Short mmCIF file of C-alpha atoms and ligand atoms in Angstrom, two decimals:
data_model
loop_
_atom_site.label_atom_id
_atom_site.label_comp_id
_atom_site.label_asym_id
_atom_site.label_seq_id
_atom_site.Cartn_x
_atom_site.Cartn_y
_atom_site.Cartn_z
CA MET A 1 19.68 67.06 43.36
CA ASP A 2 18.73 70.65 43.70
CA ASN A 3 21.04 71.88 40.96
CA ALA A 4 19.06 75.05 40.48
CA ALA A 5 19.58 75.98 44.11
CA LYS A 6 23.30 75.23 43.97
CA ALA A 7 24.03 76.93 40.68
CA ALA A 8 23.13 80.45 41.76
CA PRO A 9 24.78 82.27 44.67
CA PRO A 10 22.49 82.87 47.65
CA GLY A 11 20.06 85.69 47.12
CA THR A 12 20.26 85.70 43.34
CA ARG A 13 18.12 82.67 42.66
CA LYS A 14 14.80 83.87 41.40
CA GLU A 15 11.85 82.42 43.26
CA PRO A 16 9.31 81.05 40.80
CA ALA A 17 6.05 82.98 40.71
CA GLU A 18 4.27 79.68 41.13
CA ILE A 19 4.78 77.54 44.19
CA LEU A 20 3.32 74.44 42.57
CA TYR A 21 2.35 73.15 39.18
CA THR A 22 1.21 69.93 37.61
CA ARG A 23 1.56 69.05 33.93
CA SER A 24 -0.54 66.39 32.22
CA LEU A 25 -0.97 64.77 35.61
CA GLU A 26 -2.63 61.38 35.76
CA VAL A 27 -3.48 59.10 38.65
CA SER A 28 -4.69 55.63 37.95
CA PHE A 29 -6.20 53.20 40.47
CA ASP A 30 -6.16 49.73 38.88
CA GLY A 31 -6.80 51.26 35.49
CA PHE A 32 -9.42 53.76 36.70
CA LYS A 33 -8.21 57.29 36.08
CA ALA A 34 -9.09 59.38 39.11
CA ILE A 35 -7.00 62.25 37.66
CA ARG A 36 -6.81 62.56 33.90
CA GLY A 37 -4.53 65.16 32.41
CA VAL A 38 -4.57 67.93 35.00
CA ASP A 39 -2.54 71.12 34.45
CA PHE A 40 -2.86 72.96 37.72
CA THR A 41 -0.84 76.01 38.74
CA LEU A 42 -0.80 77.70 42.13
CA GLY A 43 0.81 81.09 42.58
CA ALA A 44 3.06 81.68 45.58
CA GLY A 45 0.98 83.12 48.41
CA GLU A 46 -2.29 82.19 46.80
CA LEU A 47 -5.39 80.91 48.58
CA ARG A 48 -7.10 78.56 46.13
CA PHE A 49 -10.39 76.79 46.56
CA LEU A 50 -10.88 73.44 44.89
CA ILE A 51 -14.48 72.40 44.37
CA GLY A 52 -16.42 69.84 42.37
CA PRO A 53 -18.92 67.03 42.85
CA ASN A 54 -18.11 63.90 44.81
CA GLY A 55 -15.57 61.73 43.07
CA ALA A 56 -14.19 64.62 40.99
CA GLY A 57 -10.63 63.85 42.12
CA LYS A 58 -10.10 66.71 44.58
CA THR A 59 -8.80 64.60 47.45
CA THR A 60 -6.69 62.57 45.04
CA LEU A 61 -5.04 65.75 43.77
CA LEU A 62 -4.08 66.66 47.34
CA ASP A 63 -2.91 63.07 47.86
CA VAL A 64 -0.55 63.37 44.90
CA ILE A 65 0.86 66.68 46.09
CA CYS A 66 1.59 65.36 49.60
CA GLY A 67 3.01 62.10 48.25
CA LYS A 68 0.35 59.74 49.60
CA VAL A 69 -0.46 58.69 46.04
CA LYS A 70 1.98 58.54 43.14
CA PRO A 71 1.14 59.86 39.68
CA SER A 72 0.90 57.30 36.89
CA ALA A 73 1.90 59.97 34.34
CA GLY A 74 2.78 63.64 34.13
CA GLU A 75 4.56 65.76 36.69
CA VAL A 76 3.97 67.62 39.90
CA VAL A 77 6.62 70.23 40.72
CA PHE A 78 7.04 72.20 43.94
CA ALA A 79 8.91 75.50 44.23
CA GLY A 80 10.06 75.26 40.62
CA ARG A 81 12.53 72.48 41.27
CA HIS A 82 11.20 69.56 43.31
CA ASP A 83 9.68 66.76 41.26
CA LEU A 84 7.38 65.50 43.99
CA ALA A 85 6.83 62.11 42.37
CA ARG A 86 10.39 61.27 43.40
CA TYR A 87 9.88 61.98 47.10
CA GLN A 88 8.26 60.04 49.89
CA GLU A 89 5.51 61.49 52.02
CA HIS A 90 7.73 62.43 54.99
CA GLN A 91 10.27 64.03 52.65
CA ILE A 92 7.55 66.12 51.04
CA ALA A 93 6.44 67.25 54.51
CA ARG A 94 10.01 68.28 55.18
CA LEU A 95 10.17 70.23 51.93
CA GLY A 96 7.42 72.40 53.38
CA ILE A 97 4.08 70.93 52.34
CA GLY A 98 1.61 70.38 55.18
CA ARG A 99 -1.46 68.24 54.68
CA LYS A 100 -4.58 68.19 56.76
CA PHE A 101 -6.94 65.31 56.23
CA GLN A 102 -10.69 65.49 56.68
CA ALA A 103 -10.90 64.00 60.17
CA PRO A 104 -9.09 65.92 62.91
CA SER A 105 -6.30 64.00 64.60
CA VAL A 106 -4.94 65.62 67.74
CA PHE A 107 -3.49 64.07 70.89
CA ALA A 108 -6.61 64.00 73.03
CA ASN A 109 -4.82 63.61 76.37
CA LEU A 110 -2.32 66.39 75.81
CA THR A 111 -3.21 70.01 76.37
CA VAL A 112 -3.83 72.28 73.41
CA LEU A 113 -0.49 74.01 73.96
CA ASP A 114 1.40 70.71 74.31
CA ASN A 115 -0.05 69.53 71.01
CA LEU A 116 1.43 72.62 69.38
CA LEU A 117 4.77 72.31 71.17
CA LEU A 118 5.08 68.68 70.16
CA SER A 119 4.32 69.49 66.54
CA ALA A 120 6.87 72.28 66.52
CA LYS A 121 9.51 69.83 67.74
CA GLN A 122 8.74 67.48 64.91
CA ALA A 123 9.11 70.34 62.48
CA ARG A 124 11.16 70.24 59.36
CA GLY A 125 14.33 69.50 61.28
CA LEU A 126 17.26 71.54 62.41
CA PHE A 127 19.07 71.27 59.11
CA ALA A 128 16.18 72.62 57.09
CA ALA A 129 15.67 75.37 59.66
CA LEU A 130 19.31 76.43 59.43
CA LEU A 131 19.23 76.35 55.65
CA ALA A 132 16.23 78.62 55.71
CA GLY A 133 18.06 80.94 58.09
CA LYS A 134 15.58 80.31 60.86
CA LYS A 135 16.24 79.59 64.48
CA PRO A 136 15.37 76.13 65.72
CA SER A 137 11.86 76.21 67.05
CA ASN A 138 11.15 77.50 70.54
CA ALA A 139 7.89 78.30 72.28
CA GLU A 140 7.43 81.58 70.43
CA ARG A 141 5.77 80.17 67.35
CA PRO A 142 3.44 77.78 69.18
CA LEU A 143 2.29 80.68 71.37
CA ALA A 144 1.74 82.97 68.39
CA THR A 145 -0.10 80.16 66.63
CA LEU A 146 -2.29 79.61 69.67
CA GLU A 147 -3.46 83.21 69.28
CA LEU A 148 -3.87 82.90 65.54
CA ILE A 149 -6.15 79.88 65.77
CA GLY A 150 -8.14 81.55 68.53
CA LEU A 151 -7.45 78.96 71.22
CA ALA A 152 -5.31 80.98 73.65
CA HIS A 153 -8.02 80.75 76.31
CA GLN A 154 -8.03 76.96 75.92
CA ALA A 155 -4.25 76.50 76.08
CA ASN A 156 -4.26 74.26 79.13
CA ARG A 157 -7.30 72.16 78.34
CA PRO A 158 -6.86 68.62 77.06
CA ALA A 159 -7.37 68.65 73.32
CA GLY A 160 -9.92 65.87 73.69
CA ALA A 161 -12.25 68.32 75.46
CA LEU A 162 -12.40 70.73 72.50
CA SER A 163 -15.38 71.01 70.17
CA HIS A 164 -15.10 69.51 66.69
CA GLY A 165 -14.40 72.94 65.19
CA GLU A 166 -11.76 73.77 67.78
CA LYS A 167 -10.02 70.46 67.12
CA GLN A 168 -9.88 71.32 63.43
CA TRP A 169 -8.27 74.69 64.23
CA LEU A 170 -5.81 73.03 66.56
CA GLU A 171 -4.81 70.61 63.85
CA ILE A 172 -4.34 73.49 61.41
CA GLY A 173 -2.21 75.12 64.12
CA MET A 174 -0.15 71.95 64.44
CA LEU A 175 0.66 72.22 60.77
CA LEU A 176 1.37 75.95 60.97
CA VAL A 177 4.00 75.59 63.70
CA GLN A 178 5.92 73.45 61.23
CA GLU A 179 6.04 76.49 58.95
CA PRO A 180 4.90 74.88 55.72
CA GLU A 181 5.18 76.91 52.53
CA LEU A 182 2.15 75.18 51.15
CA LEU A 183 -0.82 74.03 53.19
CA LEU A 184 -3.35 71.50 51.88
CA LEU A 185 -6.70 71.41 53.65
CA ASP A 186 -9.42 68.90 52.82
CA GLU A 187 -12.87 70.18 53.76
CA PRO A 188 -11.74 72.01 56.89
CA ALA A 189 -15.24 73.37 57.62
CA ALA A 190 -17.05 70.03 57.35
CA GLY A 191 -19.26 69.39 60.36
CA MET A 192 -18.76 72.89 61.77
CA THR A 193 -21.44 75.21 63.07
CA ASP A 194 -22.09 78.39 61.04
CA LYS A 195 -20.12 80.45 63.51
CA GLU A 196 -17.17 78.04 63.44
CA THR A 197 -17.32 77.98 59.64
CA GLU A 198 -17.05 81.75 59.53
CA LYS A 199 -14.09 81.75 61.91
CA THR A 200 -12.44 79.14 59.72
CA GLY A 201 -12.81 81.37 56.66
CA GLU A 202 -11.20 84.24 58.52
CA LEU A 203 -8.41 81.97 59.69
CA LEU A 204 -7.74 80.85 56.12
CA HIS A 205 -7.36 84.45 55.00
CA LYS A 206 -4.94 85.19 57.82
CA ILE A 207 -2.93 82.07 57.03
CA SER A 208 -2.76 82.84 53.34
CA SER A 209 -0.97 86.13 53.98
CA ARG A 210 2.02 83.97 54.96
CA GLN A 211 1.73 80.75 53.02
CA SER A 212 0.12 79.29 49.94
CA VAL A 213 -3.03 77.33 50.63
CA ILE A 214 -5.21 74.88 48.71
CA VAL A 215 -8.60 74.25 50.29
CA VAL A 216 -10.95 71.54 49.13
CA GLU A 217 -14.42 72.60 50.11
CA HIS A 218 -17.89 71.21 49.77
CA ASP A 219 -19.88 74.01 51.35
CA MET A 220 -20.72 76.36 48.48
CA GLU A 221 -21.80 79.14 50.80
CA PHE A 222 -18.37 79.00 52.40
CA VAL A 223 -16.68 79.14 49.02
CA ARG A 224 -18.86 82.04 47.92
CA GLN A 225 -17.91 83.99 51.01
CA PHE A 226 -14.21 83.34 51.17
CA ALA A 227 -12.84 82.33 47.77
CA LYS A 228 -10.99 84.56 45.36
CA THR A 229 -9.95 81.98 42.78
CA VAL A 230 -11.80 78.73 42.40
CA THR A 231 -10.79 75.63 40.46
CA VAL A 232 -13.66 73.32 39.55
CA MET A 233 -12.86 69.66 39.01
CA HIS A 234 -15.09 67.09 37.38
CA GLU A 235 -14.35 63.46 36.56
CA GLY A 236 -10.64 63.84 37.17
CA ALA A 237 -10.15 66.95 35.06
CA ILE A 238 -10.27 70.71 35.55
CA LEU A 239 -13.57 71.94 34.22
CA LYS A 240 -13.20 75.63 34.96
CA GLN A 241 -11.07 78.08 36.86
CA GLY A 242 -11.70 81.68 37.78
CA THR A 243 -13.49 83.90 40.24
CA MET A 244 -16.59 82.59 41.97
CA ALA A 245 -18.65 84.75 39.58
CA ASP A 246 -16.91 83.21 36.54
CA VAL A 247 -17.58 79.78 37.91
CA GLN A 248 -21.20 80.45 38.76
CA ASN A 249 -21.86 81.84 35.29
CA ASP A 250 -20.35 78.86 33.50
CA ALA A 251 -22.96 76.67 31.88
CA ARG A 252 -20.91 73.48 32.13
CA VAL A 253 -20.25 74.06 35.81
CA ALA A 254 -23.93 74.69 36.37
CA GLU A 255 -24.69 71.45 34.64
CA VAL A 256 -22.33 69.20 36.59
CA TYR A 257 -22.37 70.91 39.93
CA LEU A 258 -24.03 74.14 40.85
CA GLY A 259 -26.93 73.28 38.58
CA ARG A 260 -28.16 70.71 41.02
CA GLN A 261 -29.10 73.46 43.41
CA VAL A 262 -30.73 75.48 40.67
CA VAL A 263 -32.68 72.48 39.46
CA LYS A 264 -33.99 71.88 42.96
CA HIS A 265 -35.64 75.29 43.02
CA ALA A 266 -37.09 74.98 39.52
P1 ADP B 1 -13.32 63.86 45.64
O1 ADP B 1 -12.38 64.17 46.75
O2 ADP B 1 -13.36 64.92 44.60
O3 ADP B 1 -14.69 63.52 46.13
P2 ADP B 1 -11.61 61.56 45.22
O4 ADP B 1 -10.32 62.16 44.82
O5 ADP B 1 -11.73 61.07 46.62
O6 ADP B 1 -12.80 62.56 44.87
O7 ADP B 1 -11.93 60.34 44.27
C1 ADP B 1 -11.87 60.43 42.86
C2 ADP B 1 -12.22 59.08 42.27
O8 ADP B 1 -11.17 58.15 42.52
C3 ADP B 1 -13.49 58.47 42.85
O9 ADP B 1 -14.17 57.80 41.81
C4 ADP B 1 -12.95 57.50 43.87
O10 ADP B 1 -13.85 56.42 44.05
C5 ADP B 1 -11.65 57.04 43.24
N1 ADP B 1 -10.64 56.67 44.23
C6 ADP B 1 -10.09 57.50 45.15
N2 ADP B 1 -9.16 56.86 45.88
C7 ADP B 1 -9.12 55.60 45.40
C8 ADP B 1 -8.35 54.43 45.73
N3 ADP B 1 -7.43 54.45 46.70
N4 ADP B 1 -8.58 53.30 45.02
C9 ADP B 1 -9.48 53.28 44.02
N5 ADP B 1 -10.23 54.34 43.66
C10 ADP B 1 -10.06 55.48 44.33
MG1 MG B 2 -12.65 64.33 48.85
#
């Protein structure tokens, strides 16, 4: 395992420009292809928005990347050398891929800060930390993360007392203290107020200066405001990829997705 990493002396191994790619990826549920032939590439440090109508396969794509679902064909490769189909979910987390599901799950009875401290302890493990040349986790990162997610003033409140939006940020924080290289977020702004949604967009931009992020998002206004590159999925395949303007000007996208809004006004 990990021949590429062993072959080259430290410091000379070239980091791949892409942090993740899939080739001819397929996911089949009892014969139904939820993903059919997806070639998806994410650059290191990129913030990518994944959109598409319900049932397009967005959540399934995240499920494959984090190991919750196994591909039926094709490959999914992380950091140029990890064939993710061969790893279990907890191993993939340890490789540095953090996944946030749609519903927030925090420890309601623990304080905000304790939630972060606990998560930091469960981080990738001492061995991985040493390999990466990092110190084992202390309180520094949880405290910095507390600031980043805008909850410093709530540090000692029980997490259960937070608003829905604040819980979502806390859960993102709980992933961040584990220092993932790639963060997968499924509809992080769902159910948020406009103000919370805006803060979430700003948080995503801050996060993406340090790690690669894939965000599945339903709220088109949110995508319009915060996305640089957008990948549109439809019926298990990639329909279009580009800037929001590219996507909005694409006739096929308009037909399957954005068009619904246009039609409404017609
Ligand atoms: P999206 O997140 O884009 O709305 P999903 O990835 O959740 O779409 O679902 C894609 C398709 O796969 C849908 O038709 C859905 O019903 C189906 N699907 C998802 N998960 C399963 C599963 N565990 N078993 C069977 N079908 C599934
Ligand atoms: Mg989904």
